[in-house]
Amino acid sequence: MTGTVVTRPDRLAQGVCDPLVLGRHGVARMTARQAIGVLRDEGIAEARKGAGVFVRAFRPLRRRGIQRLARDQWGSGRSIWSADIESRALEVDQVSVSEETAPAHVSAVLDLAAEDAVCVRRRRFVLDGKPVLLTTSYLPLSLVAGSAITQEDTGPGGTYARLAELGYEPVHFREEIRSRMPLPDELTQLSMAPGTPVILICRTAFTDEGRPVELNEMTLDAASYVLEYDFDANPKPTSRNPDTAPPDPCSADIQR
């Protein structure tokens, strides 16, 4: 059936007993059912109610983890997404900004007191009409209160450009990547096929003095992404102590 996916970028089957599957591939109904299920779980095929099973038309996004966070990117007023999407259509169709008491795991990562407030930015990103990413970003309210970061539109270069203007330029980033099956609300929000996992990326941004200024928790549709990391073999040293174990920004997600 892999050959079918490559040569027929349209309908794979009307049902598990479709002659296209049973006849062309010479398999039993149960085998066809299992094969279609595997293709759906891998994000290669998708079921459309009342129409059949089709090759998934969405082209996975190549997320360039190093280049997108370079200062040349956001420092020149460009979105960090412009390093990834080329000429594809990106939309933030859901955005909310609020002031909240920092959850315990956020306080630990951002080195805040128990009752300190944070600016929380929640967004959903849609690429070529397909929801691909949910993000929740936490920033110390004491640093960003009254700035464009507390608005829905943060302006050219986004949050990192505004942090730099406030004197808290991020110069170092740490990302932790994990995977699990989606929660029910994530399955709905990302319009995912059953059986597809999500990728969790927790990113912390630091100033030159090693101060954490943002924690960004991202949930990605795994079938919609390729994660690319292109870096030198001898990276420049940072001001952070590599022997000091940082708080785990993903611990709250594991406990869920």
Coordinates of N, CA and C in Angstrom, one line a residue:
M1 N 0.8 -1.2 0.0 CA 0.0 0.0 0.0 C 0.8 1.3 0.0
T2 N 2.1 1.1 0.4 CA 3.0 2.3 0.3 C 3.1 2.8 -1.1
G3 N 3.1 1.9 -2.1 CA 3.2 2.3 -3.5 C 1.9 3.1 -3.9
T4 N 0.8 2.7 -3.3 CA -0.5 3.4 -3.6 C -0.4 4.8 -3.1
V5 N 0.1 5.0 -1.9 CA 0.2 6.3 -1.3 C 1.1 7.2 -2.2
V6 N 2.2 6.6 -2.7 CA 3.1 7.4 -3.5 C 2.5 7.8 -4.9
T7 N 1.8 6.8 -5.5 CA 1.4 7.0 -6.9 C 0.0 7.5 -7.0
R8 N -0.8 7.5 -5.9 CA -2.2 7.9 -6.0 C -2.5 8.9 -4.9
P9 N -2.2 10.2 -5.1 CA -2.4 11.2 -4.0 C -3.8 11.6 -3.9
D10 N -4.7 10.6 -3.8 CA -6.2 10.9 -3.7 C -6.8 9.8 -2.8
R11 N -7.9 9.3 -3.2 CA -8.6 8.3 -2.3 C -7.9 7.0 -2.3
L12 N -7.7 6.5 -1.1 CA -7.1 5.1 -1.0 C -8.2 4.1 -1.0
A13 N -9.3 4.3 -0.3 CA -10.3 3.3 -0.2 C -11.6 4.0 0.2
Q14 N -12.7 3.4 -0.3 CA -14.1 3.9 0.2 C -14.4 3.2 1.5
G15 N -13.9 2.0 1.7 CA -14.1 1.3 2.9 C -13.1 0.2 3.0
V16 N -13.1 -0.6 4.1 CA -12.1 -1.6 4.2 C -12.3 -2.8 3.2
C17 N -13.5 -2.9 2.6 CA -13.7 -3.9 1.6 C -13.7 -3.4 0.2
D18 N -13.2 -2.2 0.0 CA -13.1 -1.5 -1.3 C -12.2 -2.4 -2.2
P19 N -12.7 -2.7 -3.5 CA -11.9 -3.5 -4.4 C -10.5 -2.9 -4.6
L20 N -10.3 -1.6 -4.5 CA -9.0 -1.0 -4.7 C -8.0 -1.6 -3.7
V21 N -8.5 -1.9 -2.5 CA -7.6 -2.5 -1.5 C -7.6 -4.0 -1.6
L22 N -8.7 -4.7 -1.6 CA -8.8 -6.1 -1.6 C -8.3 -6.7 -2.9
G23 N -8.7 -6.1 -4.0 CA -8.3 -6.7 -5.3 C -6.9 -6.4 -5.7
R24 N -6.5 -5.1 -5.7 CA -5.2 -4.7 -6.2 C -4.1 -5.3 -5.3
H25 N -4.3 -5.4 -4.0 CA -3.3 -5.9 -3.1 C -3.4 -7.3 -2.7
G26 N -4.5 -8.0 -3.1 CA -4.7 -9.4 -2.9 C -4.7 -9.7 -1.4
V27 N -5.4 -9.0 -0.6 CA -5.4 -9.2 0.9 C -6.7 -9.4 1.4
A28 N -6.8 -10.0 2.6 CA -8.1 -10.3 3.2 C -8.6 -9.0 3.8
R29 N -9.9 -9.0 4.2 CA -10.5 -7.8 4.7 C -9.8 -7.3 6.0
M30 N -9.5 -8.3 6.9 CA -8.9 -7.9 8.2 C -7.5 -7.3 7.9
T31 N -6.8 -7.8 7.0 CA -5.4 -7.3 6.7 C -5.6 -5.8 6.1
A32 N -6.6 -5.6 5.3 CA -6.8 -4.3 4.7 C -7.2 -3.3 5.8
R33 N -8.0 -3.8 6.7 CA -8.5 -2.9 7.8 C -7.2 -2.5 8.7
Q34 N -6.3 -3.4 8.9 CA -5.1 -3.2 9.7 C -4.2 -2.2 9.0
A35 N -4.1 -2.4 7.7 CA -3.2 -1.6 6.9 C -3.6 -0.1 6.9
I36 N -4.9 0.0 6.6 CA -5.5 1.4 6.6 C -5.3 2.0 8.0
G37 N -5.5 1.3 9.1 CA -5.3 1.8 10.4 C -3.9 2.2 10.7
V38 N -2.9 1.5 10.2 CA -1.5 1.9 10.3 C -1.2 3.2 9.6
L39 N -1.8 3.3 8.4 CA -1.5 4.5 7.6 C -2.2 5.7 8.3
R40 N -3.3 5.5 8.9 CA -4.0 6.6 9.6 C -3.2 7.0 10.9
D41 N -2.7 6.0 11.6 CA -2.0 6.3 12.8 C -0.7 7.0 12.5
E42 N -0.1 6.7 11.4 CA 1.2 7.4 11.0 C 1.0 8.7 10.4
G43 N -0.3 9.1 10.2 CA -0.6 10.5 9.7 C -0.5 10.5 8.2
I44 N -0.3 9.3 7.5 CA -0.2 9.3 6.1 C -1.6 9.4 5.4
A45 N -2.6 8.8 6.1 CA -3.9 8.8 5.5 C -4.9 9.4 6.5
E46 N -6.1 9.8 6.0 CA -7.1 10.4 6.9 C -8.4 9.9 6.4
A47 N -9.3 9.7 7.4 CA -10.7 9.3 7.0 C -11.6 10.5 6.9
R48 N -12.4 10.6 5.9 CA -13.4 11.7 5.7 C -14.7 11.1 5.7
K49 N -15.5 11.5 6.7 CA -16.8 10.9 6.9 C -17.7 10.9 5.7
G50 N -18.2 9.7 5.3 CA -19.1 9.6 4.2 C -18.4 9.6 2.8
A51 N -17.0 9.7 2.8 CA -16.3 9.8 1.6 C -15.3 8.7 1.4
G52 N -14.6 8.3 2.5 CA -13.6 7.2 2.4 C -12.3 7.6 3.1
V53 N -11.3 6.9 2.7 CA -9.9 7.2 3.3 C -9.0 7.7 2.2
F54 N -8.4 8.9 2.5 CA -7.6 9.6 1.5 C -6.2 9.8 2.0
V55 N -5.3 9.9 1.1 CA -3.9 10.3 1.4 C -3.9 11.7 2.0
R56 N -3.3 11.8 3.1 CA -3.3 13.1 3.8 C -2.5 14.2 2.9
A57 N -3.2 15.2 2.6 CA -2.6 16.2 1.7 C -1.7 17.2 2.4
F58 N -1.8 17.3 3.7 CA -1.0 18.3 4.4 C 0.5 17.9 4.4
R59 N 1.3 18.9 4.0 CA 2.8 18.7 4.0 C 3.4 19.0 5.3
P60 N 4.1 18.1 6.0 CA 4.6 18.4 7.3 C 5.5 19.6 7.3
L61 N 5.5 20.3 8.4 CA 6.3 21.5 8.6 C 7.7 21.2 9.1
R62 N 8.7 21.7 8.5 CA 10.1 21.4 9.0 C 10.4 22.5 10.0
R63 N 10.4 22.2 11.3 CA 10.7 23.2 12.3 C 12.2 23.2 12.6
R64 N 12.8 24.4 12.2 CA 14.3 24.5 12.3 C 14.6 25.1 13.7
G65 N 14.9 24.2 14.7 CA 14.9 24.6 16.1 C 16.0 25.6 16.4
I66 N 17.1 25.6 15.7 CA 18.2 26.5 16.0 C 18.0 27.8 15.3
Q67 N 17.8 27.8 13.9 CA 17.7 29.0 13.1 C 16.6 29.9 13.6
R68 N 15.5 29.3 14.0 CA 14.3 30.1 14.2 C 14.5 31.0 15.5
L69 N 15.4 30.6 16.4 CA 15.6 31.4 17.6 C 16.8 32.4 17.5
A70 N 17.4 32.4 16.4 CA 18.6 33.3 16.3 C 18.2 34.8 16.4
R71 N 19.0 35.6 17.0 CA 18.7 37.0 17.1 C 18.5 37.7 15.8
D72 N 19.2 37.3 14.8 CA 19.0 37.8 13.4 C 17.6 37.7 12.9
Q73 N 16.9 36.7 13.5 CA 15.5 36.4 13.1 C 14.6 37.4 13.7
W74 N 14.4 37.3 15.0 CA 13.4 38.2 15.7 C 14.0 39.6 15.9
G75 N 15.3 39.7 16.0 CA 15.9 41.0 16.2 C 15.7 42.0 15.0
S76 N 15.5 41.4 13.9 CA 15.3 42.2 12.7 C 13.8 42.4 12.4
G77 N 12.9 42.1 13.3 CA 11.5 42.3 13.2 C 10.7 41.2 12.5
R78 N 11.4 40.1 12.2 CA 10.7 38.9 11.6 C 10.2 38.0 12.6
S79 N 9.1 37.3 12.3 CA 8.6 36.3 13.2 C 9.5 35.1 13.2
I80 N 9.7 34.4 14.3 CA 10.5 33.2 14.3 C 9.9 32.1 13.4
W81 N 8.6 32.2 13.1 CA 8.0 31.2 12.2 C 8.5 31.4 10.8
S82 N 9.0 32.5 10.4 CA 9.4 32.8 9.0 C 10.6 31.9 8.7
A83 N 11.3 31.3 9.6 CA 12.4 30.4 9.4 C 11.9 29.0 9.0
D84 N 10.6 28.8 9.2 CA 10.1 27.4 9.0 C 9.1 27.3 7.8
I85 N 8.3 28.4 7.6 CA 7.1 28.2 6.8 C 7.2 28.5 5.3
E86 N 8.4 29.1 5.0 CA 8.6 29.5 3.6 C 7.4 30.4 3.1
S87 N 6.7 30.0 2.1 CA 5.6 30.9 1.6 C 4.2 30.3 2.0
R88 N 4.2 29.4 3.0 CA 2.9 28.8 3.4 C 2.1 29.8 4.2
A89 N 0.8 29.5 4.3 CA -0.1 30.4 5.0 C -0.2 30.1 6.5
L90 N 0.2 31.0 7.4 CA 0.2 30.8 8.8 C -0.8 31.8 9.4
E91 N -1.6 31.3 10.4 CA -2.6 32.1 11.0 C -2.6 31.7 12.5
V92 N -2.7 32.8 13.4 CA -3.0 32.5 14.8 C -4.5 32.8 15.0
D93 N -5.3 31.8 15.0 CA -6.7 32.0 15.0 C -7.3 32.0 16.4
Q94 N -6.5 31.7 17.4 CA -7.0 31.8 18.8 C -5.8 32.4 19.6
V95 N -6.1 33.5 20.4 CA -5.1 34.1 21.2 C -5.8 34.7 22.4
S96 N -5.2 34.5 23.6 CA -5.7 35.1 24.8 C -4.5 35.5 25.6
V97 N -4.6 36.7 26.4 CA -3.5 37.1 27.2 C -4.1 37.5 28.6
S98 N -3.5 36.9 29.6 CA -4.1 37.1 31.0 C -3.0 37.3 32.0
E99 N -3.4 37.8 33.2 CA -2.5 37.8 34.3 C -3.0 36.8 35.3
E100 N -2.0 35.9 35.7 CA -2.4 34.8 36.6 C -1.3 34.5 37.6
T101 N -1.7 33.9 38.7 CA -0.7 33.4 39.7 C 0.1 32.3 39.0
A102 N 1.4 32.3 39.1 CA 2.2 31.3 38.4 C 2.0 29.9 39.0
P103 N 1.7 28.9 38.2 CA 1.7 27.5 38.7 C 3.0 27.2 39.3
A104 N 3.0 26.2 40.2 CA 4.2 25.8 40.9 C 5.4 25.5 40.0
H105 N 5.2 24.7 38.9 CA 6.3 24.4 38.1 C 6.8 25.6 37.3
V106 N 6.0 26.5 37.0 CA 6.4 27.8 36.3 C 7.2 28.6 37.3
S107 N 6.8 28.7 38.5 CA 7.5 29.5 39.5 C 8.9 28.9 39.7
A108 N 9.0 27.6 39.7 CA 10.3 27.0 39.9 C 11.3 27.3 38.7
V109 N 10.7 27.2 37.5 CA 11.6 27.5 36.3 C 12.0 28.9 36.2
L110 N 11.0 29.8 36.5 CA 11.3 31.3 36.3 C 11.8 31.9 37.6
D111 N 12.1 31.1 38.6 CA 12.7 31.6 39.9 C 11.8 32.7 40.5
L112 N 10.5 32.4 40.6 CA 9.5 33.3 41.2 C 9.1 32.9 42.6
A113 N 8.6 33.8 43.4 CA 8.0 33.5 44.7 C 6.6 32.8 44.4
A114 N 6.1 32.1 45.4 CA 4.9 31.3 45.3 C 3.7 32.1 44.8
E115 N 3.5 33.4 45.2 CA 2.4 34.1 44.8 C 2.6 35.1 43.7
D116 N 3.8 35.1 43.1 CA 4.1 36.0 42.0 C 3.2 35.8 40.8
A117 N 2.9 36.9 40.1 CA 2.0 36.8 38.9 C 2.8 36.7 37.7
V118 N 2.2 36.1 36.7 CA 2.9 36.0 35.4 C 1.9 36.4 34.3
C119 N 2.4 36.9 33.2 CA 1.6 37.2 32.0 C 1.6 35.8 31.2
V120 N 0.4 35.4 30.9 CA 0.2 34.1 30.2 C -0.4 34.4 28.8
R121 N 0.3 33.9 27.8 CA -0.1 34.1 26.4 C -0.5 32.7 25.9
R122 N -1.7 32.5 25.5 CA -2.2 31.2 24.9 C -2.6 31.4 23.5
R123 N -2.1 30.5 22.6 CA -2.3 30.7 21.2 C -2.5 29.4 20.5
R124 N -3.3 29.4 19.4 CA -3.3 28.2 18.5 C -2.9 28.7 17.1
F125 N -2.0 27.9 16.5 CA -1.4 28.2 15.2 C -2.0 27.3 14.2
V126 N -2.4 27.8 13.0 CA -3.0 27.1 11.9 C -2.2 27.3 10.7
L127 N -1.7 26.2 10.1 CA -0.9 26.3 8.9 C -1.6 25.6 7.7
D128 N -1.8 26.4 6.6 CA -2.5 25.9 5.5 C -3.9 25.3 5.8
G129 N -4.6 26.0 6.8 CA -5.9 25.6 7.2 C -5.9 24.5 8.2
K130 N -4.8 24.0 8.6 CA -4.7 22.8 9.6 C -4.1 23.3 10.9
P131 N -4.8 23.1 12.0 CA -4.2 23.4 13.3 C -3.0 22.5 13.6
V132 N -1.9 23.1 14.0 CA -0.7 22.3 14.1 C 0.0 22.5 15.5
L133 N -0.4 23.6 16.2 CA 0.4 23.9 17.4 C -0.5 24.7 18.4
L134 N -0.4 24.3 19.7 CA -0.9 25.0 20.8 C 0.2 25.5 21.7
T135 N 0.2 26.7 22.1 CA 1.3 27.2 23.0 C 0.7 28.0 24.2
T136 N 1.4 27.8 25.3 CA 1.1 28.6 26.5 C 2.5 29.2 27.0
S137 N 2.6 30.5 26.9 CA 3.9 31.2 27.3 C 3.7 31.9 28.6
Y138 N 4.6 31.8 29.5 CA 4.6 32.4 30.8 C 5.8 33.4 30.9
L139 N 5.5 34.6 31.3 CA 6.6 35.6 31.5 C 6.3 36.3 32.9
P140 N 7.4 36.6 33.6 CA 7.2 37.3 34.9 C 6.5 38.7 34.7
L141 N 5.4 38.9 35.4 CA 4.6 40.1 35.2 C 5.4 41.3 35.6
S142 N 6.3 41.1 36.6 CA 7.1 42.2 37.1 C 8.0 42.8 36.0
L143 N 8.3 42.0 34.9 CA 9.2 42.4 33.8 C 8.4 43.0 32.7
V144 N 7.2 42.5 32.4 CA 6.5 42.9 31.2 C 5.3 43.7 31.4
A145 N 4.9 44.0 32.6 CA 3.7 44.8 32.8 C 3.7 46.1 32.1
G146 N 2.6 46.4 31.4 CA 2.5 47.6 30.6 C 3.2 47.6 29.3
S147 N 3.8 46.6 28.9 CA 4.5 46.5 27.6 C 3.6 45.8 26.6
A148 N 4.0 45.8 25.3 CA 3.3 45.2 24.2 C 3.1 43.7 24.4
I149 N 4.0 43.1 25.3 CA 3.9 41.7 25.5 C 2.5 41.3 26.1
T150 N 1.9 42.2 26.8 CA 0.6 42.0 27.5 C -0.5 42.2 26.5
Q151 N -0.3 42.6 25.3 CA -1.3 42.8 24.3 C -1.4 41.5 23.4
E152 N -2.5 41.3 22.7 CA -2.6 40.2 21.7 C -1.5 40.3 20.6
D153 N -1.3 41.5 20.1 CA -0.3 41.7 19.0 C 1.0 42.3 19.7
T154 N 2.0 41.5 19.7 CA 3.3 42.0 20.4 C 4.1 42.9 19.5
G155 N 3.8 43.0 18.2 CA 4.5 43.8 17.3 C 5.6 43.0 16.5
P156 N 6.4 43.7 15.6 CA 7.4 43.1 14.8 C 8.5 42.4 15.7
G157 N 8.8 41.2 15.3 CA 9.8 40.4 16.1 C 9.3 39.7 17.3
G158 N 8.0 40.0 17.7 CA 7.3 39.3 18.7 C 7.9 39.5 20.1
T159 N 7.6 38.6 21.0 CA 7.9 38.7 22.4 C 9.4 38.9 22.7
Y160 N 10.3 38.2 21.9 CA 11.7 38.3 22.2 C 12.2 39.7 21.9
A161 N 11.7 40.3 20.8 CA 12.1 41.6 20.5 C 11.7 42.6 21.5
R162 N 10.5 42.4 22.1 CA 10.0 43.3 23.1 C 10.8 43.1 24.4
L163 N 11.1 41.9 24.7 CA 12.0 41.6 25.9 C 13.3 42.4 25.8
A164 N 13.9 42.3 24.6 CA 15.2 43.0 24.4 C 15.0 44.5 24.6
E165 N 13.9 45.1 24.2 CA 13.7 46.5 24.4 C 13.5 46.9 25.8
L166 N 13.0 45.9 26.6 CA 12.8 46.1 28.1 C 14.1 45.9 28.8
G167 N 15.2 45.5 28.2 CA 16.5 45.2 28.8 C 16.7 43.8 29.3
Y168 N 15.8 42.9 28.8 CA 15.9 41.5 29.2 C 16.1 40.6 27.9
E169 N 17.0 41.0 27.1 CA 17.2 40.2 25.8 C 17.6 38.8 26.0
P170 N 16.8 37.9 25.4 CA 17.1 36.4 25.6 C 18.3 36.1 24.7
V171 N 19.3 35.5 25.3 CA 20.6 35.1 24.5 C 20.8 33.6 24.6
H172 N 20.1 32.9 25.4 CA 20.3 31.5 25.5 C 18.9 30.8 25.7
F173 N 18.7 29.7 25.0 CA 17.4 28.9 25.1 C 17.7 27.5 25.4
R174 N 16.8 26.9 26.2 CA 16.8 25.4 26.4 C 15.5 24.9 26.0
E175 N 15.5 23.8 25.2 CA 14.3 23.1 24.9 C 14.3 21.7 25.3
E176 N 13.3 21.2 25.9 CA 13.1 19.8 26.3 C 12.0 19.2 25.5
I177 N 12.2 18.1 24.9 CA 11.2 17.5 24.0 C 10.8 16.1 24.5
R178 N 9.5 15.9 24.5 CA 8.9 14.6 24.9 C 7.7 14.3 24.0
S179 N 7.2 13.2 24.2 CA 6.0 12.8 23.4 C 5.1 11.9 24.3
R180 N 3.8 12.0 23.9 CA 2.8 11.3 24.6 C 1.5 11.3 23.7
M181 N 0.5 10.5 24.1 CA -0.8 10.6 23.4 C -1.5 11.8 23.8
P182 N -2.3 12.4 22.9 CA -3.0 13.7 23.3 C -4.1 13.5 24.3
L183 N -4.3 14.6 25.0 CA -5.5 14.7 25.9 C -6.7 15.0 25.0
P184 N -7.9 14.7 25.5 CA -9.1 14.9 24.7 C -9.2 16.3 24.1
D185 N -8.9 17.3 24.9 CA -9.1 18.7 24.4 C -8.0 19.0 23.4
E186 N -6.8 18.4 23.5 CA -5.8 18.6 22.5 C -6.2 17.9 21.2
L187 N -6.8 16.7 21.3 CA -7.2 16.0 20.1 C -8.2 16.9 19.3
T188 N -9.1 17.5 20.0 CA -10.1 18.4 19.4 C -9.5 19.7 18.8
Q189 N -8.7 20.3 19.7 CA -8.1 21.6 19.3 C -7.2 21.5 18.1
L190 N -6.5 20.4 17.9 CA -5.6 20.2 16.8 C -6.2 19.4 15.7
S191 N -7.4 19.0 15.8 CA -8.1 18.3 14.7 C -7.3 17.0 14.3
M192 N -6.9 16.3 15.3 CA -6.0 15.2 15.0 C -6.7 13.9 14.8
A193 N -6.1 13.0 14.0 CA -6.7 11.6 13.8 C -6.4 10.8 15.0
P194 N -7.3 9.9 15.4 CA -7.1 9.1 16.6 C -5.8 8.2 16.4
G195 N -5.1 8.1 17.5 CA -3.9 7.3 17.4 C -2.6 8.1 17.1
T196 N -2.7 9.4 16.8 CA -1.6 10.2 16.5 C -1.1 10.8 17.8
P197 N 0.2 10.7 18.1 CA 0.7 11.3 19.3 C 1.0 12.8 19.2
V198 N 1.2 13.5 20.3 CA 1.7 14.9 20.3 C 3.1 15.0 20.7
I199 N 3.8 16.0 20.3 CA 5.1 16.3 20.7 C 5.0 17.5 21.7
L200 N 5.7 17.4 22.8 CA 5.7 18.4 23.8 C 7.1 19.1 23.8
I201 N 7.1 20.4 23.6 CA 8.4 21.1 23.7 C 8.3 22.2 24.7
C202 N 9.1 22.1 25.7 CA 9.2 23.1 26.8 C 10.4 24.0 26.6
R203 N 10.3 25.3 26.3 CA 11.4 26.1 26.0 C 11.5 27.2 27.1
T204 N 12.7 27.4 27.6 CA 13.0 28.4 28.6 C 14.0 29.4 27.9
A205 N 13.7 30.7 28.0 CA 14.6 31.7 27.5 C 15.3 32.4 28.7
F206 N 16.7 32.6 28.5 CA 17.5 33.2 29.5 C 18.2 34.5 29.0
T207 N 18.4 35.4 29.9 CA 19.2 36.6 29.6 C 20.7 36.2 29.7
D208 N 21.6 37.2 29.3 CA 23.0 36.9 29.4 C 23.5 36.6 30.8
E209 N 22.8 37.1 31.8 CA 23.1 36.8 33.2 C 22.5 35.5 33.7
G210 N 21.9 34.8 32.8 CA 21.3 33.5 33.2 C 19.9 33.6 33.8
R211 N 19.3 34.8 33.8 CA 18.0 34.9 34.3 C 16.9 34.4 33.4
P212 N 16.0 33.5 33.9 CA 15.0 33.0 33.0 C 13.9 34.0 32.9
V213 N 13.5 34.3 31.6 CA 12.5 35.4 31.4 C 11.2 34.8 30.7
E214 N 11.2 33.6 30.2 CA 10.0 33.1 29.6 C 10.1 31.5 29.7
L215 N 8.9 31.0 29.9 CA 8.7 29.5 29.8 C 7.6 29.3 28.8
N216 N 7.9 28.6 27.7 CA 6.9 28.4 26.7 C 6.6 26.9 26.5
E217 N 5.4 26.5 26.8 CA 5.0 25.1 26.7 C 4.2 24.9 25.4
M218 N 4.7 24.1 24.5 CA 4.1 23.9 23.2 C 3.7 22.4 23.0
T219 N 2.5 22.3 22.4 CA 2.0 21.0 22.0 C 1.8 20.9 20.5
L220 N 2.5 20.0 19.9 CA 2.6 19.9 18.4 C 1.9 18.6 18.0
D221 N 1.1 18.7 16.9 CA 0.6 17.5 16.2 C 1.8 16.8 15.6
A222 N 2.2 15.6 16.1 CA 3.4 14.9 15.6 C 3.4 14.6 14.1
A223 N 2.2 14.4 13.6 CA 2.1 14.1 12.2 C 2.3 15.3 11.3
S224 N 2.3 16.5 11.9 CA 2.4 17.7 11.1 C 3.8 18.3 11.1
Y225 N 4.8 17.7 11.8 CA 6.1 18.3 12.0 C 7.2 17.3 11.7
V226 N 8.3 17.9 11.2 CA 9.7 17.3 11.2 C 10.5 18.3 12.0
L227 N 11.2 17.8 13.1 CA 12.0 18.6 13.9 C 13.5 18.5 13.4
E228 N 14.0 19.7 13.1 CA 15.4 19.8 12.5 C 16.3 20.6 13.4
Y229 N 17.4 20.1 13.8 CA 18.4 20.8 14.6 C 19.8 20.7 13.9
D230 N 20.2 21.9 13.5 CA 21.5 22.0 12.7 C 22.4 23.0 13.6
F231 N 23.5 22.4 14.1 CA 24.3 23.2 15.0 C 25.8 22.7 14.9
D232 N 26.7 23.6 15.4 CA 28.1 23.3 15.3 C 28.5 22.3 16.3
A233 N 29.6 21.6 16.1 CA 30.1 20.6 17.0 C 30.8 21.3 18.2
N234 N 31.2 22.5 18.1 CA 31.8 23.2 19.2 C 31.1 24.5 19.6
P235 N 29.9 24.4 20.3 CA 29.1 25.6 20.6 C 29.9 26.5 21.6
K236 N 29.5 27.8 21.5 CA 30.1 28.7 22.4 C 29.6 28.5 23.8
P237 N 30.5 28.7 24.8 CA 30.1 28.5 26.2 C 29.1 29.5 26.6
T238 N 28.2 29.2 27.6 CA 27.2 30.1 28.1 C 27.5 30.5 29.5
S239 N 26.8 31.5 30.0 CA 27.0 31.9 31.4 C 26.3 31.0 32.4
R240 N 25.5 30.0 31.9 CA 24.9 29.1 32.8 C 25.8 28.0 33.2
N241 N 25.7 27.5 34.4 CA 26.5 26.4 34.8 C 25.9 25.1 34.4
P242 N 26.6 24.3 33.5 CA 26.1 23.1 32.9 C 26.0 22.0 34.0
D243 N 26.7 22.1 35.1 CA 26.6 21.1 36.2 C 25.4 21.3 37.1
T244 N 24.7 22.4 36.9 CA 23.5 22.6 37.8 C 22.3 22.1 37.1
A245 N 21.6 21.2 37.7 CA 20.4 20.7 37.1 C 19.2 21.7 37.2
P246 N 18.7 22.1 36.1 CA 17.6 23.1 36.1 C 16.3 22.5 36.5
P247 N 15.3 23.2 37.1 CA 14.0 22.7 37.3 C 13.4 22.1 36.0
D248 N 12.6 21.0 36.2 CA 12.0 20.4 35.0 C 10.7 21.1 34.6
P249 N 10.8 21.8 33.5 CA 9.6 22.6 33.0 C 8.4 21.7 32.6
C250 N 8.7 20.4 32.3 CA 7.7 19.5 31.8 C 7.1 18.7 32.9
S251 N 7.5 18.9 34.2 CA 7.0 18.0 35.3 C 5.5 18.0 35.5
A252 N 4.9 19.2 35.3 CA 3.5 19.3 35.5 C 2.8 18.5 34.4
D253 N 3.3 18.4 33.2 CA 2.6 17.6 32.1 C 2.7 16.2 32.4
I254 N 3.9 15.7 33.0 CA 4.0 14.3 33.3 C 3.0 13.9 34.4
Q255 N 2.8 14.8 35.3 CA 1.9 14.4 36.4 C 0.4 14.3 35.9
R256 N 0.1 14.9 34.8 CA -1.2 14.8 34.2 C -1.5 13.4 33.7

